[in-house]
PDB file of C-alpha atoms in Angstrom:
ATOM      1  CA  ASP A   1      -8.808  10.904   2.354  1.00  0.00           C
ATOM      2  CA  ALA A   2     -11.970   8.790   1.199  1.00  0.00           C
ATOM      3  CA  GLY A   3     -13.286   9.075   4.775  1.00  0.00           C
ATOM      4  CA  ILE A   4     -11.071   6.679   6.257  1.00  0.00           C
ATOM      5  CA  THR A   5      -9.962   7.018   9.882  1.00  0.00           C
ATOM      6  CA  GLN A   6      -7.838   4.364  11.734  1.00  0.00           C
ATOM      7  CA  SER A   7      -7.796   4.210  15.659  1.00  0.00           C
ATOM      8  CA  PRO A   8      -5.613   4.137  17.707  1.00  0.00           C
ATOM      9  CA  ARG A   9      -2.818   6.005  15.675  1.00  0.00           C
ATOM     10  CA  HIS A  10      -0.193   4.702  18.125  1.00  0.00           C
ATOM     11  CA  LYS A  11      -0.279   1.919  20.660  1.00  0.00           C
ATOM     12  CA  VAL A  12       2.443   0.066  22.771  1.00  0.00           C
ATOM     13  CA  THR A  13       1.446  -3.178  24.197  1.00  0.00           C
ATOM     14  CA  GLU A  14       3.073  -6.073  25.793  1.00  0.00           C
ATOM     15  CA  THR A  15       3.719  -9.538  24.455  1.00  0.00           C
ATOM     16  CA  GLY A  16       0.873 -11.912  24.699  1.00  0.00           C
ATOM     17  CA  THR A  17      -1.872  -9.344  25.095  1.00  0.00           C
ATOM     18  CA  PRO A  18      -4.799  -9.043  22.702  1.00  0.00           C
ATOM     19  CA  VAL A  19      -4.999  -5.968  20.511  1.00  0.00           C
ATOM     20  CA  THR A  20      -7.621  -4.541  18.243  1.00  0.00           C
ATOM     21  CA  LEU A  21      -7.220  -1.959  15.618  1.00  0.00           C
ATOM     22  CA  ARG A  22     -10.157  -0.125  14.110  1.00  0.00           C
ATOM     23  CA  CYS A  23     -10.729   1.059  10.625  1.00  0.00           C
ATOM     24  CA  HIS A  24     -13.740   3.133  10.046  1.00  0.00           C
ATOM     25  CA  GLN A  25     -15.055   4.445   6.660  1.00  0.00           C
ATOM     26  CA  THR A  26     -17.810   6.906   5.904  1.00  0.00           C
ATOM     27  CA  GLU A  27     -18.496   6.148   2.236  1.00  0.00           C
ATOM     28  CA  ASN A  28     -20.058   2.681   2.036  1.00  0.00           C
ATOM     29  CA  HIS A  29     -17.200   1.108   0.165  1.00  0.00           C
ATOM     30  CA  ARG A  30     -17.546  -2.669  -0.213  1.00  0.00           C
ATOM     31  CA  TYR A  31     -13.934  -3.694  -0.065  1.00  0.00           C
ATOM     32  CA  MET A  32     -11.644  -2.921   2.946  1.00  0.00           C
ATOM     33  CA  TYR A  33      -8.066  -4.099   3.527  1.00  0.00           C
ATOM     34  CA  TRP A  34      -5.632  -4.437   6.270  1.00  0.00           C
ATOM     35  CA  TYR A  35      -1.730  -4.077   5.364  1.00  0.00           C
ATOM     36  CA  ARG A  36       1.259  -4.047   7.460  1.00  0.00           C
ATOM     37  CA  GLN A  37       4.307  -1.884   6.357  1.00  0.00           C
ATOM     38  CA  ASP A  38       7.871  -3.200   7.282  1.00  0.00           C
ATOM     39  CA  PRO A  39      11.192  -1.944   6.071  1.00  0.00           C
ATOM     40  CA  GLY A  40      12.313  -4.146   2.953  1.00  0.00           C
ATOM     41  CA  HIS A  41       8.925  -5.789   2.708  1.00  0.00           C
ATOM     42  CA  GLY A  42       6.839  -2.936   1.624  1.00  0.00           C
ATOM     43  CA  LEU A  43       2.980  -3.413   2.255  1.00  0.00           C
ATOM     44  CA  ARG A  44       1.763  -6.885   2.806  1.00  0.00           C
ATOM     45  CA  LEU A  45      -1.830  -7.896   2.803  1.00  0.00           C
ATOM     46  CA  ILE A  46      -3.046  -9.428   6.109  1.00  0.00           C
ATOM     47  CA  HIS A  47      -6.723  -9.846   5.496  1.00  0.00           C
ATOM     48  CA  TYR A  48      -9.556  -8.061   3.410  1.00  0.00           C
ATOM     49  CA  SER A  49     -13.193  -7.947   3.438  1.00  0.00           C
ATOM     50  CA  TYR A  50     -15.517  -7.723   0.607  1.00  0.00           C
ATOM     51  CA  GLY A  51     -18.704  -7.218   2.364  1.00  0.00           C
ATOM     52  CA  VAL A  52     -20.274  -7.605   5.799  1.00  0.00           C
ATOM     53  CA  LYS A  53     -19.219 -10.780   7.380  1.00  0.00           C
ATOM     54  CA  ASP A  54     -17.320 -11.535   4.149  1.00  0.00           C
ATOM     55  CA  THR A  55     -13.478 -11.716   4.734  1.00  0.00           C
ATOM     56  CA  ASP A  56     -10.525 -13.611   3.346  1.00  0.00           C
ATOM     57  CA  LYS A  57      -6.804 -14.085   4.079  1.00  0.00           C
ATOM     58  CA  GLY A  58      -4.097 -12.241   2.693  1.00  0.00           C
ATOM     59  CA  GLU A  59      -0.322 -13.019   2.479  1.00  0.00           C
ATOM     60  CA  VAL A  60       0.504 -12.738   6.156  1.00  0.00           C
ATOM     61  CA  SER A  61      -2.664 -13.747   8.003  1.00  0.00           C
ATOM     62  CA  ASP A  62      -1.074 -15.978  10.674  1.00  0.00           C
ATOM     63  CA  GLY A  63      -1.789 -14.407  14.043  1.00  0.00           C
ATOM     64  CA  TYR A  64      -4.318 -11.958  13.013  1.00  0.00           C
ATOM     65  CA  SER A  65      -8.200 -12.076  12.679  1.00  0.00           C
ATOM     66  CA  VAL A  66     -10.619  -9.742  11.447  1.00  0.00           C
ATOM     67  CA  SER A  67     -14.226  -8.862  11.701  1.00  0.00           C
ATOM     68  CA  ARG A  68     -16.790  -6.790   9.753  1.00  0.00           C
ATOM     69  CA  SER A  69     -20.050  -6.726  11.422  1.00  0.00           C
ATOM     70  CA  LYS A  70     -21.153  -3.323   9.614  1.00  0.00           C
ATOM     71  CA  THR A  71     -20.082  -1.817   6.416  1.00  0.00           C
ATOM     72  CA  GLU A  72     -18.279   1.134   7.935  1.00  0.00           C
ATOM     73  CA  ASP A  73     -15.959  -0.848  10.402  1.00  0.00           C
ATOM     74  CA  PHE A  74     -13.252  -3.276   9.706  1.00  0.00           C
ATOM     75  CA  LEU A  75     -11.591  -4.609  12.834  1.00  0.00           C
ATOM     76  CA  LEU A  76      -7.998  -6.287  13.006  1.00  0.00           C
ATOM     77  CA  THR A  77      -7.282  -8.237  16.117  1.00  0.00           C
ATOM     78  CA  LEU A  78      -3.985  -9.658  17.234  1.00  0.00           C
ATOM     79  CA  GLU A  79      -5.162 -12.421  19.619  1.00  0.00           C
ATOM     80  CA  SER A  80      -1.831 -12.528  21.462  1.00  0.00           C
ATOM     81  CA  ALA A  81       0.673  -9.954  20.291  1.00  0.00           C
ATOM     82  CA  THR A  82       4.273 -10.990  19.538  1.00  0.00           C
ATOM     83  CA  SER A  83       7.207  -8.684  18.979  1.00  0.00           C
ATOM     84  CA  SER A  84       7.167  -9.786  15.225  1.00  0.00           C
ATOM     85  CA  GLN A  85       3.954  -8.121  14.882  1.00  0.00           C
ATOM     86  CA  THR A  86       5.571  -4.592  15.772  1.00  0.00           C
ATOM     87  CA  SER A  87       4.857  -2.722  12.546  1.00  0.00           C
ATOM     88  CA  VAL A  88       2.895   0.015  10.910  1.00  0.00           C
ATOM     89  CA  TYR A  89      -0.752  -1.222  10.068  1.00  0.00           C
ATOM     90  CA  PHE A  90      -2.548   0.390   7.139  1.00  0.00           C
ATOM     91  CA  CYS A  91      -6.193   0.225   6.422  1.00  0.00           C
ATOM     92  CA  ALA A  92      -7.404   0.887   2.914  1.00  0.00           C
ATOM     93  CA  ILE A  93     -10.642   0.923   0.844  1.00  0.00           C
ATOM     94  CA  ARG A  94     -10.959   0.373  -2.901  1.00  0.00           C
ATOM     95  CA  GLN A  95     -12.895   2.646  -5.083  1.00  0.00           C
ATOM     96  CA  ASP A  96     -13.174   1.380  -8.642  1.00  0.00           C
ATOM     97  CA  THR A  97      -9.424   0.408  -9.160  1.00  0.00           C
ATOM     98  CA  GLU A  98      -7.778   2.797  -6.934  1.00  0.00           C
ATOM     99  CA  ALA A  99      -6.999   2.225  -3.269  1.00  0.00           C
ATOM    100  CA  PHE A 100      -7.259   4.828  -0.642  1.00  0.00           C
ATOM    101  CA  PHE A 101      -5.165   4.542   2.673  1.00  0.00           C
ATOM    102  CA  GLY A 102      -5.660   5.517   6.221  1.00  0.00           C
ATOM    103  CA  GLN A 103      -3.114   7.360   8.198  1.00  0.00           C
ATOM    104  CA  GLY A 104      -1.670   4.131   9.648  1.00  0.00           C
ATOM    105  CA  THR A 105      -1.404   2.805  13.167  1.00  0.00           C
ATOM    106  CA  ARG A 106       2.136   2.390  14.689  1.00  0.00           C
ATOM    107  CA  LEU A 107       2.039  -0.690  16.811  1.00  0.00           C
ATOM    108  CA  THR A 108       4.831  -1.703  19.177  1.00  0.00           C
ATOM    109  CA  VAL A 109       4.834  -4.910  20.965  1.00  0.00           C
ATOM    110  CA  VAL A 110       7.301  -4.922  23.845  1.00  0.00           C
TER     111      VAL A 110
ATOM    112  CA  ALA B   1       0.369 -16.020  -7.487  1.00  0.00           C
ATOM    113  CA  GLN B   2       1.074 -12.441  -8.312  1.00  0.00           C
ATOM    114  CA  ARG B   3       4.509 -10.844  -7.101  1.00  0.00           C
ATOM    115  CA  VAL B   4       5.949  -7.380  -7.433  1.00  0.00           C
ATOM    116  CA  THR B   5       9.610  -6.785  -7.010  1.00  0.00           C
ATOM    117  CA  GLN B   6      11.486  -3.421  -6.720  1.00  0.00           C
ATOM    118  CA  PRO B   7      15.208  -4.225  -6.739  1.00  0.00           C
ATOM    119  CA  GLU B   8      16.345  -0.928  -5.293  1.00  0.00           C
ATOM    120  CA  LYS B   9      15.574  -0.134  -1.657  1.00  0.00           C
ATOM    121  CA  LEU B  10      17.152   3.449  -1.910  1.00  0.00           C
ATOM    122  CA  LEU B  11      17.845   5.582  -4.839  1.00  0.00           C
ATOM    123  CA  SER B  12      19.707   8.789  -4.336  1.00  0.00           C
ATOM    124  CA  VAL B  13      20.182  11.410  -7.167  1.00  0.00           C
ATOM    125  CA  PHE B  14      20.870  15.098  -7.329  1.00  0.00           C
ATOM    126  CA  LYS B  15      18.204  17.557  -8.229  1.00  0.00           C
ATOM    127  CA  GLY B  16      17.701  17.766 -11.961  1.00  0.00           C
ATOM    128  CA  ALA B  17      19.127  14.236 -12.676  1.00  0.00           C
ATOM    129  CA  PRO B  18      16.957  11.781 -14.500  1.00  0.00           C
ATOM    130  CA  VAL B  19      15.103   9.149 -12.251  1.00  0.00           C
ATOM    131  CA  GLU B  20      14.054   5.793 -13.045  1.00  0.00           C
ATOM    132  CA  LEU B  21      12.639   3.453 -10.302  1.00  0.00           C
ATOM    133  CA  LYS B  22      12.433  -0.055 -11.326  1.00  0.00           C
ATOM    134  CA  CYS B  23       9.512  -2.476 -10.953  1.00  0.00           C
ATOM    135  CA  ASN B  24       9.100  -5.987 -12.231  1.00  0.00           C
ATOM    136  CA  TYR B  25       6.169  -8.260 -11.679  1.00  0.00           C
ATOM    137  CA  SER B  26       4.876 -11.657 -12.393  1.00  0.00           C
ATOM    138  CA  TYR B  27       1.314 -12.446 -13.009  1.00  0.00           C
ATOM    139  CA  SER B  28      -0.563 -15.002 -15.212  1.00  0.00           C
ATOM    140  CA  GLY B  29      -3.327 -12.789 -16.100  1.00  0.00           C
ATOM    141  CA  SER B  30      -3.581  -9.366 -17.608  1.00  0.00           C
ATOM    142  CA  PRO B  31      -2.057  -7.034 -14.968  1.00  0.00           C
ATOM    143  CA  GLU B  32      -3.167  -3.727 -13.853  1.00  0.00           C
ATOM    144  CA  LEU B  33      -0.321  -1.764 -12.418  1.00  0.00           C
ATOM    145  CA  PHE B  34       0.020   1.340 -10.311  1.00  0.00           C
ATOM    146  CA  TRP B  35       2.665   3.475  -8.615  1.00  0.00           C
ATOM    147  CA  TYR B  36       1.852   4.786  -5.067  1.00  0.00           C
ATOM    148  CA  VAL B  37       3.924   7.421  -3.283  1.00  0.00           C
ATOM    149  CA  GLN B  38       4.160   8.049   0.375  1.00  0.00           C
ATOM    150  CA  TYR B  39       5.637  11.609   1.261  1.00  0.00           C
ATOM    151  CA  SER B  40       7.053  12.126   4.715  1.00  0.00           C
ATOM    152  CA  ARG B  41       4.205  11.982   7.327  1.00  0.00           C
ATOM    153  CA  GLN B  42       1.440  11.609   4.784  1.00  0.00           C
ATOM    154  CA  ARG B  43      -0.842   8.789   3.708  1.00  0.00           C
ATOM    155  CA  LEU B  44       0.054   6.462   0.865  1.00  0.00           C
ATOM    156  CA  GLN B  45      -1.556   7.807  -2.219  1.00  0.00           C
ATOM    157  CA  LEU B  46      -1.829   6.881  -5.949  1.00  0.00           C
ATOM    158  CA  LEU B  47       0.656   8.457  -8.167  1.00  0.00           C
ATOM    159  CA  LEU B  48      -0.345   6.920 -11.595  1.00  0.00           C
ATOM    160  CA  ARG B  49      -1.854   3.767 -13.151  1.00  0.00           C
ATOM    161  CA  HIS B  50      -0.762   2.169 -16.391  1.00  0.00           C
ATOM    162  CA  ILE B  51      -4.342   2.136 -18.084  1.00  0.00           C
ATOM    163  CA  SER B  52      -4.519   5.952 -17.841  1.00  0.00           C
ATOM    164  CA  ARG B  53      -1.116   6.506 -19.631  1.00  0.00           C
ATOM    165  CA  GLU B  54      -0.732   9.858 -18.003  1.00  0.00           C
ATOM    166  CA  SER B  55       2.012  11.954 -16.647  1.00  0.00           C
ATOM    167  CA  ILE B  56       1.672  12.935 -13.095  1.00  0.00           C
ATOM    168  CA  LYS B  57       4.065  15.571 -11.494  1.00  0.00           C
ATOM    169  CA  GLY B  58       6.480  14.949 -14.381  1.00  0.00           C
ATOM    170  CA  PHE B  59       6.453  11.070 -13.745  1.00  0.00           C
ATOM    171  CA  THR B  60       5.560   8.448 -16.327  1.00  0.00           C
ATOM    172  CA  ALA B  61       5.397   4.812 -16.451  1.00  0.00           C
ATOM    173  CA  ASP B  62       5.096   2.381 -19.346  1.00  0.00           C
ATOM    174  CA  LEU B  63       3.867  -1.345 -19.002  1.00  0.00           C
ATOM    175  CA  ASN B  64       6.289  -3.580 -20.852  1.00  0.00           C
ATOM    176  CA  LYS B  65       4.675  -7.037 -21.027  1.00  0.00           C
ATOM    177  CA  GLY B  66       7.630  -8.538 -22.726  1.00  0.00           C
ATOM    178  CA  GLU B  67       9.872  -7.706 -19.931  1.00  0.00           C
ATOM    179  CA  THR B  68       7.114  -7.798 -17.319  1.00  0.00           C
ATOM    180  CA  SER B  69       8.290  -4.361 -16.162  1.00  0.00           C
ATOM    181  CA  PHE B  70       6.513  -1.143 -15.125  1.00  0.00           C
ATOM    182  CA  HIS B  71       9.396   1.264 -14.365  1.00  0.00           C
ATOM    183  CA  LEU B  72       8.722   4.888 -13.132  1.00  0.00           C
ATOM    184  CA  LYS B  73      10.614   7.664 -14.856  1.00  0.00           C
ATOM    185  CA  LYS B  74      11.132  11.324 -14.520  1.00  0.00           C
ATOM    186  CA  PRO B  75      13.606  13.369 -16.698  1.00  0.00           C
ATOM    187  CA  PHE B  76      14.560  15.730 -14.080  1.00  0.00           C
ATOM    188  CA  ALA B  77      14.133  15.110 -10.405  1.00  0.00           C
ATOM    189  CA  GLN B  78      12.986  17.816  -7.888  1.00  0.00           C
ATOM    190  CA  GLU B  79      13.583  17.746  -4.197  1.00  0.00           C
ATOM    191  CA  GLU B  80      10.078  17.440  -3.491  1.00  0.00           C
ATOM    192  CA  ASP B  81      10.002  14.264  -5.205  1.00  0.00           C
ATOM    193  CA  SER B  82      11.823  12.619  -2.220  1.00  0.00           C
ATOM    194  CA  ALA B  83       9.462   9.982  -0.793  1.00  0.00           C
ATOM    195  CA  MET B  84       8.873   6.291  -0.754  1.00  0.00           C
ATOM    196  CA  TYR B  85       7.584   4.727  -3.927  1.00  0.00           C
ATOM    197  CA  TYR B  86       5.597   1.534  -4.174  1.00  0.00           C
ATOM    198  CA  CYS B  87       4.686  -0.408  -7.324  1.00  0.00           C
ATOM    199  CA  ALA B  88       1.410  -2.322  -7.115  1.00  0.00           C
ATOM    200  CA  LEU B  89      -0.480  -4.847  -9.185  1.00  0.00           C
ATOM    201  CA  ALA B  90      -4.207  -5.606  -9.016  1.00  0.00           C
ATOM    202  CA  ASN B  91      -5.447  -9.064 -10.105  1.00  0.00           C
ATOM    203  CA  ASN B  92      -8.167  -9.317 -12.691  1.00  0.00           C
ATOM    204  CA  ALA B  93     -10.858  -9.791 -10.191  1.00  0.00           C
ATOM    205  CA  GLY B  94      -9.706  -6.474  -8.823  1.00  0.00           C
ATOM    206  CA  ASN B  95      -9.911  -7.604  -5.153  1.00  0.00           C
ATOM    207  CA  MET B  96      -6.160  -8.028  -4.383  1.00  0.00           C
ATOM    208  CA  LEU B  97      -3.619  -5.455  -4.667  1.00  0.00           C
ATOM    209  CA  THR B  98      -0.027  -6.591  -4.204  1.00  0.00           C
ATOM    210  CA  PHE B  99       2.774  -4.244  -3.423  1.00  0.00           C
ATOM    211  CA  GLY B 100       6.515  -4.333  -3.967  1.00  0.00           C
ATOM    212  CA  GLY B 101       8.958  -3.781  -1.224  1.00  0.00           C
ATOM    213  CA  GLY B 102       9.177  -0.123  -2.051  1.00  0.00           C
ATOM    214  CA  THR B 103      12.027   2.166  -3.154  1.00  0.00           C
ATOM    215  CA  ARG B 104      13.155   5.301  -1.084  1.00  0.00           C
ATOM    216  CA  LEU B 105      13.912   8.065  -3.481  1.00  0.00           C
ATOM    217  CA  MET B 106      16.230  10.877  -2.063  1.00  0.00           C
ATOM    218  CA  VAL B 107      16.717  13.899  -4.216  1.00  0.00           C
ATOM    219  CA  LYS B 108      19.786  15.946  -3.032  1.00  0.00           C
ATOM    220  CA  PRO B 109      20.054  19.685  -3.633  1.00  0.00           C
TER     221      PRO B 109
END
C-alpha cells in the first residue's frame, strides 16, 4: 500500500460546513495527489503537490484547497461543502511512474 | 491537454469469453499509458503499463499510436476478473496522471 492512509474513511457533513480530509504517507514520496471518483467520470484530479508548500491545480479544483506543510501530510479542504462534492476521494503518491492509492474517503454532503 | 476516453461504462461477458476493454487517448507528446484495476472493496492498483509490454493475470495491452488507442485484452475471462478498470495517461513530465471514465467488467458464470 506504499504506506498511504486516508482519514477519515467516511464522513457525512452538512452543506456549507468546512471539511478537511487528510492523506498521510510514510515513505517520503515527493508527489502526492487528490482525486475524486464519480460514476461516469472516473477519477478526476483535484490538486497535486510536488513538495512541501508546492501545490498546483488539477482538472476540478474549484471549491477545494490543499496544503502540504510537511512531506508526509497532504490535506484537502472543502471550505464550504456543497452537495456536488459528495464523492469518494482518493489520495495517491507517485513512485517512479506508478501511482499508489489510499483506500479512499467517502464524503456525503447533505 | 491530455484526455482519456473509455467508451464503455459496462462490459458483461460469460466466463471463458474473450474480453476487450477499449481506451483511446489524446496527447500531443509521447504518451505513457497504464491500466489500473479496482476490485470490490480494494484499493485502485496498477495492472499493467505499456512500456513494460508484459502480461499480467492474462491481460495484455498494446499501444497503437496511429489509432491513439491502448485497448486491454484477455482471451478467456475469469469470474475473478470482475472489477472496475481504468485507463490512464501520464504526461511527459510525469507529474500528471489522467484517468478515463472507467469500465466495469462483469464476468458471468
